[in-house]
C-alpha angles and dihedrals in degrees: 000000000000107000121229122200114193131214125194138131090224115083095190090051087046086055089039091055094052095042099048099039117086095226104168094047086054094050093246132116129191113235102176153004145184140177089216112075094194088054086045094061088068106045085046085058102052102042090039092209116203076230143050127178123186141169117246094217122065143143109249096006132022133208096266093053101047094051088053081052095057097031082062097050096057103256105148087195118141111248122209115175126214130204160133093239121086099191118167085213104049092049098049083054093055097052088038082066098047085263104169108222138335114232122180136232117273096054104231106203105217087052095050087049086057098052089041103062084045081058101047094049088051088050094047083055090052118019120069123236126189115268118243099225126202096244090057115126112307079226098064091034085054100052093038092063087042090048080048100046091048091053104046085053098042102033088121097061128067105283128176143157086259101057091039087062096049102046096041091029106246133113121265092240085058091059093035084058092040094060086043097059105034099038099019077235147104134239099251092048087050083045101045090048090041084055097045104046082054095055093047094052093046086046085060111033101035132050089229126151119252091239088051098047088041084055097044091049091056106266127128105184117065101212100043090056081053094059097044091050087049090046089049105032105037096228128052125264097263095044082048084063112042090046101048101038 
């Protein structure tokens, strides 16, 4: 899993930030958190996380700062900031820097999600995972087709970490580790293709409704799905269809 440390001056939005973020889904963990940003340079630079969140505004040191400082101490970690503050400058200054993504307080889940599955496809692009090789233990070969089988025949439904453990048997961390390791992915990132190769293909061989096609993809909310398939895609739904029929 792709480890995630969190900076912010506020212990309740810290809390907030690890309560409200699939993680695991998402094939991340959080290992590691603190309200003083100076403190929090050393402990970055000692657990090396793939990740690194920060609010941009903080007493001593601010976000931008703290991500220059580790910048200059070598740390290759990806840096997202997070704020109430939607400034036209700061932000300039942090993807001036090579800063990630902005996301504002307070954290709106379908826009995190979407900032998420943009992260964990950078990381799989730098960041190594083990590779699942095809002598690995017949056991773990064995649930992960099953895992994979579940999911192609069930992607339009709600599927997580969590309710794949229950229903094979296994902890969310183990199937976390085992798409890791066999698709350098997460669940989400294998969810979210599966749903929008359906809804392109339904975009180009059926006369359905957005809304229809949304629903039957698994998304319940219009304009989310609007947003992923953007994000995916490059061009909205509509514009898939005229352009493609």
């Amino acid at each position: 899993m792709y480890s995630v440390y969190i900076v912010d001056d506020e212990p309740l939005s810290i809390q907030e930030t690890i309560q409200s973020i699939p993680w695991m889904d998402n094939g991340m963990q959080v290992i590691g958190s603190h309200t003083n940003p100076q403190t929090a340079i050393w402990e970055i630079m000692d657990k090396k996380p793939d990740v690194v969140i920060c609010d941009l505004k903080m007493p001593v040191l601010d976000g931008n700062q703290l991500m220059l400082d580790l910048k200059q101490k070598g740390l290759k970690s990806v840096f997202i900031m997070l704020s109430a503050h939607d400034t036209f400058q700061d932000s300039r200054t942090f993807f001036r820097h090579s800063g990630f993504d902005y996301l504002l307080k307070p954290i709106d889940p379908e826009e995190t999600q979407l900032v998420l599955e943009r992260l964990t496809k950078k990381l799989s692009e730098i960041v190594t995972s083990p590779v699942f090789s095809e002598n690995a233990n017949s056991g773990s070969q064995h649930a992960f087709k099953s895992l994979e089988a579940y999911i192609r025949a069930n992607y339009q439904h709600k599927i997580t970490l969590e309710i794949l453990g229950k229903k094979f048997g296994l902890s969310p961390g183990y199937i976390c580790n085992l798409f890791a390791a066999r698709y350098n992915r997460t669940l989400t990132s294998l969810l979210t293709e599966l749903r929008m190769k359906d809804a392109a293909a339904q975009l180009l061989h059926t006369d359905k409704m957005m809304k229809q096609i949304s629903i039957s993809c698994g998304y319940g909310n219009y304009i989310y799905f609007c947003r992923v398939f953007k994000d995916y895609y490059g061009v909205t739904p509509t514009e898939y269809r005229e352009c493609n029929v």
